[in-house]
Short mmCIF file of C-alpha atoms in Angstrom, two decimals:
data_model
loop_
_atom_site.label_atom_id
_atom_site.label_comp_id
_atom_site.label_asym_id
_atom_site.label_seq_id
_atom_site.Cartn_x
_atom_site.Cartn_y
_atom_site.Cartn_z
CA MET U 1137 16.70 -37.87 42.09
CA LYS U 1138 17.23 -41.63 42.15
CA LYS U 1139 20.85 -42.54 41.43
CA HIS U 1140 21.68 -45.31 39.00
CA THR U 1141 23.70 -48.24 40.40
CA THR U 1142 27.41 -47.77 39.73
CA ARG U 1143 29.72 -50.63 38.76
CA ARG U 1144 31.56 -50.36 42.09
CA LYS U 1145 28.34 -50.40 44.08
CA PHE U 1146 27.08 -53.35 42.06
CA ILE U 1147 30.25 -55.32 42.88
CA GLN U 1148 30.00 -54.36 46.56
CA ASP U 1149 26.36 -55.38 46.72
CA ALA U 1150 27.04 -58.63 44.89
CA SER U 1151 29.96 -59.41 47.25
CA ALA U 1152 27.79 -58.72 50.27
CA VAL U 1153 25.09 -61.03 48.96
CA ALA U 1154 27.66 -63.78 48.32
CA ALA U 1155 29.20 -63.38 51.78
CA GLY U 1156 25.79 -63.51 53.36
CA THR U 1157 25.02 -66.72 51.48
CA LEU U 1158 28.23 -68.41 52.70
CA LEU U 1159 27.61 -67.25 56.25
CA ALA U 1160 24.05 -68.50 56.19
CA ALA U 1161 25.26 -71.91 55.03
CA ASN U 1162 27.23 -72.33 58.28
CA LEU U 1163 24.46 -71.21 60.61
CA PRO U 1164 21.83 -73.47 62.14
CA ALA U 1165 18.38 -73.22 60.66
CA THR U 1166 16.41 -70.82 62.81
CA PRO U 1167 13.09 -69.13 62.17
CA PHE U 1168 13.33 -65.49 61.12
CA THR U 1169 11.07 -62.73 59.93
CA THR U 1170 11.54 -60.22 57.16
CA ALA U 1171 10.30 -56.65 57.02
CA PRO U 1172 7.04 -56.32 55.10
CA PRO U 1173 7.42 -54.76 51.66
CA ILE U 1174 6.72 -51.06 51.36
CA GLN U 1175 3.14 -50.44 50.33
CA LYS U 1176 3.54 -48.14 47.34
CA LYS U 1177 1.18 -45.21 46.98
CA ARG U 1178 -1.12 -45.59 44.00
CA ILE U 1179 -1.11 -42.42 41.89
CA ALA U 1180 -2.91 -41.36 38.74
CA LEU U 1181 -2.23 -38.43 36.43
CA VAL U 1182 -4.92 -36.45 34.59
CA GLY U 1183 -3.46 -34.14 31.95
CA CYS U 1184 -0.68 -35.56 29.77
CA GLY U 1185 0.69 -32.34 28.33
CA ILE U 1186 4.25 -31.12 28.69
CA ARG U 1187 3.78 -30.09 32.34
CA GLY U 1188 2.02 -33.29 33.32
CA LEU U 1189 4.53 -35.62 31.72
CA GLY U 1190 7.60 -33.43 32.22
CA LEU U 1191 7.21 -32.57 35.91
CA TRP U 1192 4.69 -35.07 37.28
CA GLY U 1193 5.45 -38.05 35.05
CA LYS U 1194 9.05 -38.75 34.20
CA PRO U 1195 10.70 -37.36 37.37
CA ILE U 1196 8.37 -39.44 39.56
CA VAL U 1197 8.98 -42.62 37.57
CA ASP U 1198 12.74 -42.07 37.63
CA GLY U 1199 13.09 -40.85 41.20
CA TYR U 1200 10.33 -42.34 43.35
CA ALA U 1201 9.45 -45.74 41.90
CA ASP U 1202 10.33 -47.32 45.24
CA LEU U 1203 7.52 -45.35 46.89
CA VAL U 1204 4.80 -44.78 44.30
CA GLN U 1205 3.36 -46.46 41.22
CA PHE U 1206 1.25 -45.10 38.40
CA VAL U 1207 -2.06 -46.92 38.18
CA GLY U 1208 -3.67 -44.73 35.54
CA LEU U 1209 -3.13 -41.95 33.00
CA CYS U 1210 -5.99 -39.77 31.73
CA ASP U 1211 -6.26 -37.22 28.93
CA ASN U 1212 -8.96 -36.22 26.45
CA ASN U 1213 -6.45 -36.69 23.60
CA PRO U 1214 -5.87 -40.43 22.95
CA GLY U 1215 -2.71 -39.77 20.95
CA ARG U 1216 -1.04 -37.89 23.83
CA LEU U 1217 -2.15 -40.66 26.18
CA GLU U 1218 -0.38 -43.39 24.24
CA LEU U 1219 2.72 -41.27 23.73
CA GLY U 1220 2.74 -40.43 27.43
CA LYS U 1221 2.59 -44.07 28.43
CA ARG U 1222 5.52 -44.92 26.16
CA TYR U 1223 7.51 -41.89 27.31
CA LEU U 1224 7.05 -42.74 30.98
CA GLY U 1225 7.64 -46.44 30.44
CA VAL U 1226 4.80 -47.37 32.79
CA ASP U 1227 2.58 -50.42 32.64
CA CYS U 1228 -0.79 -48.98 33.59
CA PRO U 1229 -4.11 -48.51 31.81
CA VAL U 1230 -4.95 -45.25 30.06
CA PHE U 1231 -8.32 -43.51 30.02
CA THR U 1232 -10.05 -40.71 28.17
CA LYS U 1233 -12.80 -40.61 30.84
CA PHE U 1234 -11.82 -39.48 34.34
CA ASP U 1235 -14.70 -41.23 36.13
CA GLU U 1236 -13.76 -44.53 34.53
CA MET U 1237 -10.14 -44.16 35.60
CA MET U 1238 -11.18 -43.49 39.19
CA ARG U 1239 -13.47 -46.53 39.29
CA VAL U 1240 -11.01 -48.92 37.63
CA ALA U 1241 -7.62 -47.71 38.87
CA LYS U 1242 -8.69 -46.68 42.40
CA PRO U 1243 -5.75 -44.30 43.01
CA ASP U 1244 -4.80 -43.04 46.45
CA THR U 1245 -3.72 -39.72 44.95
CA VAL U 1246 -4.65 -37.91 41.75
CA ILE U 1247 -2.29 -35.40 40.14
CA VAL U 1248 -4.21 -32.70 38.25
CA ALA U 1249 -2.29 -31.07 35.38
CA THR U 1250 -5.05 -30.16 32.94
CA VAL U 1251 -6.13 -26.79 31.49
CA ASP U 1252 -6.65 -24.40 34.42
CA ASN U 1253 -10.41 -23.91 34.12
CA THR U 1254 -10.97 -27.69 34.42
CA HIS U 1255 -8.96 -28.16 37.63
CA ASP U 1256 -12.02 -27.83 39.83
CA GLU U 1257 -13.83 -30.66 38.03
CA PHE U 1258 -11.04 -33.17 38.62
CA ILE U 1259 -10.14 -31.95 42.10
CA ILE U 1260 -13.70 -32.21 43.37
CA LYS U 1261 -14.58 -35.45 41.59
CA GLY U 1262 -11.26 -37.01 42.62
CA MET U 1263 -11.88 -36.27 46.29
CA GLU U 1264 -15.48 -37.45 46.12
CA MET U 1265 -14.23 -40.74 44.66
CA GLY U 1266 -11.75 -41.28 47.48
CA ALA U 1267 -8.42 -39.72 46.48
CA ASP U 1268 -6.18 -37.01 47.86
CA ILE U 1269 -5.21 -34.36 45.32
CA ILE U 1270 -1.96 -32.87 44.08
CA THR U 1271 -2.86 -29.99 41.78
CA GLU U 1272 -0.86 -27.78 39.50
CA LYS U 1273 -1.15 -24.05 40.05
CA PRO U 1274 -3.43 -22.20 39.81
CA MET U 1275 -5.83 -24.23 41.93
CA THR U 1276 -8.68 -22.86 39.80
CA THR U 1277 -9.66 -19.69 37.90
CA ASP U 1278 -12.54 -17.95 39.69
CA GLU U 1279 -14.02 -17.51 43.15
CA VAL U 1280 -17.08 -19.71 42.52
CA LYS U 1281 -14.95 -22.73 41.61
CA CYS U 1282 -12.60 -21.93 44.49
CA ARG U 1283 -15.45 -22.04 46.98
CA ALA U 1284 -16.68 -25.35 45.55
CA ILE U 1285 -13.20 -26.88 45.92
CA LEU U 1286 -12.86 -25.77 49.55
CA ASP U 1287 -16.36 -27.06 50.38
CA ALA U 1288 -15.59 -30.43 48.79
CA GLU U 1289 -12.32 -30.77 50.71
CA ALA U 1290 -14.11 -30.07 53.99
CA LEU U 1291 -16.94 -32.47 53.15
CA THR U 1292 -14.81 -35.39 51.98
CA GLY U 1293 -11.98 -35.07 54.51
CA LYS U 1294 -9.43 -35.46 51.71
CA HIS U 1295 -6.33 -33.31 51.33
CA ILE U 1296 -5.25 -30.93 48.57
CA THR U 1297 -1.60 -30.12 47.89
CA VAL U 1298 -0.98 -27.11 45.64
CA THR U 1299 2.39 -27.33 43.92
CA PHE U 1300 4.10 -23.99 44.54
CA ASN U 1301 7.58 -25.08 43.50
CA TYR U 1302 8.83 -21.46 43.61
CA ARG U 1303 8.85 -21.63 47.42
CA TYR U 1304 11.56 -24.30 47.34
CA ALA U 1305 14.28 -22.43 45.42
CA PRO U 1306 17.28 -21.75 47.73
CA HIS U 1307 17.37 -17.97 47.22
CA ARG U 1308 13.63 -17.60 47.85
CA GLN U 1309 13.96 -19.71 50.97
CA ARG U 1310 16.78 -17.41 52.14
CA ILE U 1311 14.53 -14.36 51.64
CA TRP U 1312 11.92 -16.02 53.85
CA GLU U 1313 14.53 -16.74 56.53
CA LEU U 1314 15.81 -13.16 56.61
CA LEU U 1315 12.35 -11.63 56.74
CA HIS U 1316 11.05 -13.97 59.42
CA ALA U 1317 14.22 -13.51 61.47
CA GLY U 1318 13.38 -9.81 61.65
CA GLU U 1319 16.54 -8.67 59.87
CA ILE U 1320 14.75 -5.57 58.52
CA GLY U 1321 12.24 -5.28 61.34
CA THR U 1322 8.54 -5.21 60.56
CA VAL U 1323 7.94 -5.28 56.81
CA THR U 1324 5.82 -2.31 55.82
CA SER U 1325 5.89 -2.42 52.01
CA ALA U 1326 7.30 -4.27 49.03
CA ASP U 1327 7.98 -3.62 45.35
CA PHE U 1328 7.71 -6.72 43.15
CA HIS U 1329 8.19 -6.50 39.38
CA TRP U 1330 8.29 -9.57 37.14
CA TYR U 1331 9.57 -9.54 33.56
CA LEU U 1332 8.75 -12.23 31.00
CA ASP U 1333 10.94 -12.05 27.92
CA VAL U 1334 9.89 -12.01 24.27
CA TYR U 1335 10.34 -15.80 24.07
CA HIS U 1336 8.75 -17.11 27.27
CA GLY U 1337 6.24 -14.28 27.52
CA ALA U 1338 5.14 -14.65 23.92
CA ASP U 1339 4.58 -18.37 24.40
CA TYR U 1340 1.61 -17.71 26.69
CA PHE U 1341 -0.06 -15.96 23.76
CA ARG U 1342 0.51 -18.94 21.44
CA ARG U 1343 -1.21 -21.43 23.73
CA TRP U 1344 -4.58 -21.85 25.42
CA HIS U 1345 -3.38 -19.45 28.13
CA ALA U 1346 -4.20 -16.57 25.74
CA TYR U 1347 -7.90 -16.87 26.61
CA LYS U 1348 -9.40 -15.56 29.84
CA GLU U 1349 -11.88 -18.43 29.95
CA LYS U 1350 -9.08 -21.04 29.97
CA GLY U 1351 -6.49 -19.57 32.32
CA GLY U 1352 -8.18 -16.65 34.06
CA THR U 1353 -5.57 -14.26 32.54
CA LEU U 1354 -1.92 -14.23 33.55
CA LEU U 1355 -2.93 -12.51 36.78
CA VAL U 1356 -4.21 -15.95 37.77
CA HIS U 1357 -2.24 -18.46 35.71
CA LYS U 1358 1.25 -16.95 36.02
CA ALA U 1359 0.97 -14.47 38.87
CA THR U 1360 -0.44 -17.10 41.22
CA HIS U 1361 3.25 -18.01 41.72
CA HIS U 1362 4.13 -14.41 42.52
CA PHE U 1363 1.19 -13.73 44.81
CA ASP U 1364 1.85 -16.96 46.69
CA LEU U 1365 5.46 -15.89 47.22
CA LEU U 1366 4.29 -12.55 48.59
CA ASN U 1367 1.78 -14.21 50.94
CA TRP U 1368 4.44 -16.67 52.10
CA TRP U 1369 7.22 -14.10 52.50
CA LEU U 1370 5.00 -11.58 54.30
CA GLY U 1371 3.27 -14.19 56.46
CA SER U 1372 -0.06 -12.54 55.73
CA GLU U 1373 -2.99 -12.54 53.32
CA PRO U 1374 -4.39 -9.92 50.91
CA VAL U 1375 -7.29 -7.73 51.94
CA GLU U 1376 -7.81 -5.37 49.00
CA VAL U 1377 -6.51 -5.10 45.43
CA PHE U 1378 -6.60 -2.21 42.95
CA ALA U 1379 -5.22 -2.99 39.50
CA HIS U 1380 -4.69 -1.74 35.96
CA GLY U 1381 -4.03 -3.77 32.83
CA GLY U 1382 -4.24 -3.81 29.08
CA LEU U 1383 -3.56 -5.68 25.86
CA GLU U 1384 -1.37 -3.33 23.85
CA HIS U 1385 1.31 -5.50 22.26
CA TYR U 1386 0.02 -8.98 21.31
CA GLY U 1387 -3.35 -9.95 19.87
CA LYS U 1388 -4.96 -7.46 17.52
CA ASN U 1389 -2.07 -5.00 17.89
CA ASN U 1390 -0.34 -5.98 14.65
CA PRO U 1391 -1.09 -5.35 10.94
CA PHE U 1392 -0.86 -9.05 9.96
CA ARG U 1393 -1.68 -12.42 11.48
CA HIS U 1394 -2.46 -16.07 10.73
CA THR U 1395 -3.85 -19.08 12.55
CA HIS U 1396 -0.47 -20.59 13.54
CA CYS U 1397 3.20 -20.38 12.67
CA ARG U 1398 3.83 -23.42 10.46
CA PRO U 1399 1.77 -22.35 7.41
CA CYS U 1400 2.02 -18.60 8.07
CA PRO U 1401 2.60 -16.52 4.91
CA HIS U 1402 4.18 -13.75 7.04
CA LYS U 1403 6.90 -15.84 8.69
CA ASP U 1404 9.73 -14.05 6.89
CA LYS U 1405 8.82 -10.68 8.40
CA CYS U 1406 7.39 -11.72 11.78
CA THR U 1407 9.90 -11.36 14.61
CA TYR U 1408 7.70 -13.62 16.74
CA HIS U 1409 7.61 -16.49 14.26
CA TRP U 1410 8.37 -19.74 16.08
CA ASP U 1411 9.37 -22.96 14.31
CA ILE U 1412 7.96 -25.81 16.39
CA THR U 1413 9.33 -28.34 13.88
CA LYS U 1414 12.77 -27.85 15.46
CA ASP U 1415 11.51 -29.38 18.74
CA PRO U 1416 11.01 -33.15 18.29
CA GLN U 1417 9.37 -33.53 21.70
CA LEU U 1418 6.70 -30.90 21.06
CA MET U 1419 6.17 -32.22 17.54
CA ALA U 1420 5.53 -35.71 18.88
CA LEU U 1421 3.36 -34.59 21.79
CA TYR U 1422 1.26 -31.89 20.13
CA VAL U 1423 1.59 -31.63 16.34
CA SER U 1424 1.29 -35.39 15.78
CA ASN U 1425 -1.88 -35.43 17.86
CA GLU U 1426 -3.59 -32.17 16.92
CA HIS U 1427 -5.98 -34.05 14.62
CA HIS U 1428 -7.61 -35.50 17.75
CA ASP U 1429 -8.63 -32.20 19.32
CA GLY U 1430 -7.59 -29.38 16.98
CA TYR U 1431 -5.20 -27.82 19.50
CA LEU U 1432 -2.46 -25.82 17.75
CA ARG U 1433 0.58 -25.50 19.99
CA ASP U 1434 2.20 -22.88 17.73
CA GLY U 1435 -0.74 -20.49 17.58
CA CYS U 1436 -0.25 -16.97 16.24
CA VAL U 1437 0.49 -14.38 18.93
CA TRP U 1438 -1.47 -11.82 16.86
CA ARG U 1439 -4.82 -13.67 16.89
CA GLU U 1440 -7.62 -11.14 17.19
CA ASP U 1441 -9.57 -13.21 19.73
CA ILE U 1442 -6.81 -13.11 22.37
CA ASP U 1443 -8.43 -11.47 25.40
CA ILE U 1444 -5.89 -11.54 28.25
CA TYR U 1445 -3.68 -8.67 29.37
CA ASP U 1446 -0.05 -8.31 28.35
CA LYS U 1447 0.73 -5.56 30.89
CA MET U 1448 -0.51 -5.59 34.49
CA THR U 1449 0.01 -3.65 37.71
CA ALA U 1450 -1.61 -4.07 41.11
CA ALA U 1451 -1.57 -2.34 44.48
CA ILE U 1452 -2.23 -4.90 47.22
CA ARG U 1453 -3.05 -4.20 50.87
CA TYR U 1454 -2.41 -7.00 53.36
CA ALA U 1455 -4.03 -7.96 56.64
CA ASN U 1456 -0.83 -7.04 58.50
CA ASN U 1457 -0.95 -3.54 56.93
CA ALA U 1458 1.90 -4.19 54.50
CA ILE U 1459 1.32 -2.72 51.04
CA VAL U 1460 2.72 -4.10 47.79
CA SER U 1461 3.30 -2.61 44.35
CA TYR U 1462 3.29 -5.41 41.75
CA SER U 1463 3.73 -5.49 37.98
CA LEU U 1464 4.00 -8.12 35.25
CA THR U 1465 5.39 -7.40 31.78
CA THR U 1466 5.19 -10.02 29.01
CA TYR U 1467 7.49 -8.64 26.29
CA SER U 1468 10.75 -7.74 28.02
CA PRO U 1469 14.18 -8.24 26.34
CA TYR U 1470 15.25 -10.23 29.42
CA GLU U 1471 13.57 -12.40 32.04
CA GLY U 1472 13.63 -12.26 35.81
CA TYR U 1473 12.34 -10.15 38.66
CA ARG U 1474 13.16 -7.37 41.06
CA ILE U 1475 11.95 -7.61 44.63
CA ALA U 1476 12.47 -5.17 47.48
CA PHE U 1477 11.11 -5.24 51.02
CA ASN U 1478 11.07 -2.09 53.14
CA GLY U 1479 11.06 -2.59 56.89
CA THR U 1480 11.27 -0.54 60.07
CA LYS U 1481 14.94 -1.51 60.44
CA GLY U 1482 16.16 -1.72 56.84
CA ARG U 1483 15.65 -2.99 53.31
CA LEU U 1484 16.10 -6.36 51.59
CA GLU U 1485 16.28 -6.43 47.80
CA ALA U 1486 17.23 -8.66 44.89
CA TRP U 1487 17.49 -8.58 41.11
CA ILE U 1488 17.06 -12.20 40.07
CA ARG U 1489 17.92 -12.93 36.44
CA GLU U 1490 16.36 -16.08 35.00
CA ARG U 1491 16.98 -15.69 31.26
CA GLN U 1492 18.93 -12.80 29.81
CA PRO U 1493 21.13 -11.94 26.81
CA TRP U 1494 24.25 -11.28 28.89
CA PRO U 1495 26.62 -13.61 30.80
CA ASP U 1496 25.12 -15.13 33.91
CA SER U 1497 26.71 -15.87 37.28
CA ASP U 1498 26.50 -19.12 39.22
CA TYR U 1499 24.73 -17.53 42.19
CA ASP U 1500 21.83 -15.27 43.11
CA GLU U 1501 22.52 -12.20 45.21
CA LEU U 1502 20.49 -10.52 47.94
CA ARG U 1503 21.26 -7.03 49.23
CA LEU U 1504 20.54 -6.44 52.92
CA THR U 1505 20.87 -2.84 54.13
CA ARG U 1506 20.16 -1.92 57.74
CA ASN U 1507 19.07 1.57 58.74
CA PHE U 1508 22.10 3.58 59.91
CA GLY U 1509 24.25 0.62 58.94
CA LYS U 1510 26.13 -0.96 56.06
CA THR U 1511 25.03 -3.02 53.08
CA GLU U 1512 25.62 -6.77 53.16
CA LEU U 1513 25.67 -8.76 49.91
CA ILE U 1514 24.49 -12.35 50.36
CA GLN U 1515 25.29 -14.84 47.60
CA ILE U 1516 23.21 -18.01 47.25
CA PRO U 1517 24.40 -20.69 44.79
CA HIS U 1518 21.87 -21.68 42.16
CA GLY U 1519 19.86 -24.77 42.94
CA ASP U 1520 20.18 -27.72 40.57
CA GLY U 1521 17.28 -28.66 38.33
CA GLY U 1522 14.10 -26.96 37.22
CA HIS U 1523 12.74 -23.70 38.62
CA ALA U 1524 16.03 -22.75 40.32
CA GLY U 1525 16.20 -26.05 42.16
CA GLY U 1526 12.63 -25.89 43.43
CA ASP U 1527 11.23 -28.85 41.47
CA GLU U 1528 13.41 -31.57 42.98
CA ARG U 1529 13.10 -30.25 46.52
CA MET U 1530 9.33 -30.05 46.19
CA LEU U 1531 9.05 -33.58 44.80
CA ASP U 1532 11.21 -34.89 47.63
CA ARG U 1533 8.97 -33.17 50.12
CA ILE U 1534 5.78 -34.56 48.61
CA PHE U 1535 6.86 -38.14 47.90
CA ARG U 1536 9.92 -39.01 50.00
CA ASN U 1537 9.79 -36.89 53.13
CA PRO U 1538 6.18 -35.77 53.63
CA ASP U 1539 6.37 -36.01 57.42
CA SER U 1540 9.69 -34.20 57.91
CA PRO U 1541 9.66 -30.83 59.74
CA ASP U 1542 8.42 -28.06 57.47
CA THR U 1543 10.96 -25.55 58.76
CA TRP U 1544 10.28 -22.88 56.15
CA ARG U 1545 6.56 -23.62 55.72
CA GLN U 1546 7.04 -24.55 52.08
CA SER U 1547 4.24 -27.12 51.85
CA ALA U 1548 1.14 -25.50 50.42
CA GLY U 1549 -2.48 -26.53 50.87
CA SER U 1550 -5.86 -25.37 49.66
CA ARG U 1551 -5.87 -22.14 51.67
CA ASP U 1552 -2.53 -21.14 50.15
CA GLY U 1553 -3.90 -22.00 46.72
CA ALA U 1554 -7.05 -20.00 47.38
CA MET U 1555 -5.33 -16.86 48.67
CA SER U 1556 -2.92 -16.73 45.72
CA ILE U 1557 -5.63 -16.98 43.07
CA LEU U 1558 -8.00 -14.66 44.92
CA THR U 1559 -5.34 -11.95 44.68
CA GLY U 1560 -5.26 -12.43 40.91
CA ILE U 1561 -9.04 -12.72 40.62
CA ALA U 1562 -9.46 -9.51 42.61
CA ALA U 1563 -6.93 -7.78 40.33
CA ARG U 1564 -8.77 -9.00 37.23
CA LYS U 1565 -12.10 -7.75 38.57
CA SER U 1566 -10.53 -4.43 39.51
CA ILE U 1567 -9.30 -3.93 35.94
CA GLU U 1568 -12.75 -4.78 34.62
CA THR U 1569 -14.60 -2.43 36.99
CA GLY U 1570 -12.02 0.30 37.54
CA LYS U 1571 -12.56 -0.02 41.31
CA PRO U 1572 -10.66 -1.59 44.22
CA VAL U 1573 -11.86 -5.10 45.08
CA SER U 1574 -12.11 -6.52 48.58
CA VAL U 1575 -10.96 -10.13 48.86
CA LYS U 1576 -13.56 -10.63 51.59
CA ASP U 1577 -16.27 -9.83 49.05
CA LEU U 1578 -15.05 -12.72 46.89
CA MET U 1579 -14.89 -15.32 49.68
CA ASP U 1580 -16.27 -15.24 53.19
#
């Protein structure tokens, strides 16, 4: 992130300027040239919710203002738009119509951070109107929209970056290094189990994510991260998926419910009651502006119209013959994941704790065990910042060092985005049909 000028550095800079002025006074007048100013990249943001402003707004303004400038903000909620502009401290126009923003602001790059099922609209239209795209995951929510995005990218010649910040965390990078160095030989199978706790997991059922139409279920919205990690770690792509899932905890599985938490008459007996009024940022961003669009950020987790799964498992077969057993639980007492890779020469495993009710350590640990050999424990210090240090490293890669060597292949494009969501889409279709689903049948 951009460092603020210290007092010492200010004095040093001021002294250097003064010395240069005195020196110049004693030199003969000679013609000279100065380096041309850096042409800043013009960027626009569509989607001014917490993810848009919190990851793609403020950090960019604070850390990359020397390289990029916001030329437009867009959201369908005018209240969030105005708040977002004040929060970011930018001097750019705001728009409730995307087409108008593209015509007036003429951005080089559009950042898409809207509701998942609208990503395709802004990705495609943005490219057709001349911009490259940086899109939040998932790239989109079904195979039809996915195909349209890929066709538009090929037709326009523009570029899509999919923001898989999980790839950039130090411990996940170390897993990639060990696997690709052949430390356990050829990887033949993996067990990957992700646990969302009763706070984070429940929050998906309060928000728009609780509806299949909006987010494609958590097999697409959340698990796109996990499937991308698997694709990246294994260096392969999914061929077939067979899945099971159900909604057996949230939604209709409770004797009482209400519309949202603030006026709920059951708050005294509901263990999932959440008081949004204790969060000034969310109050300002959502509650103060819900009269514009009716969106209730503190929706009841027991709403009867919730139609996504809260438990999911999938068996995935890869093109390189590796097989994966995957699961996602949304009401665990702790948060994190267990991952284990079985290879022809050994096993690599980890139990990564992200949020838990017991004391944490300042490092993540990998366990490497070689066949007929000993176990080696590898400790990786936590990365600083969001998503285990992945956010800052990803932003640096995108905005400050886009042309540097991609040693660990962490940059992700449209194919990466497609293969991660197609795994989730195939799993969703498998649950619906009770049959295995071929990824090739979804996309040619």
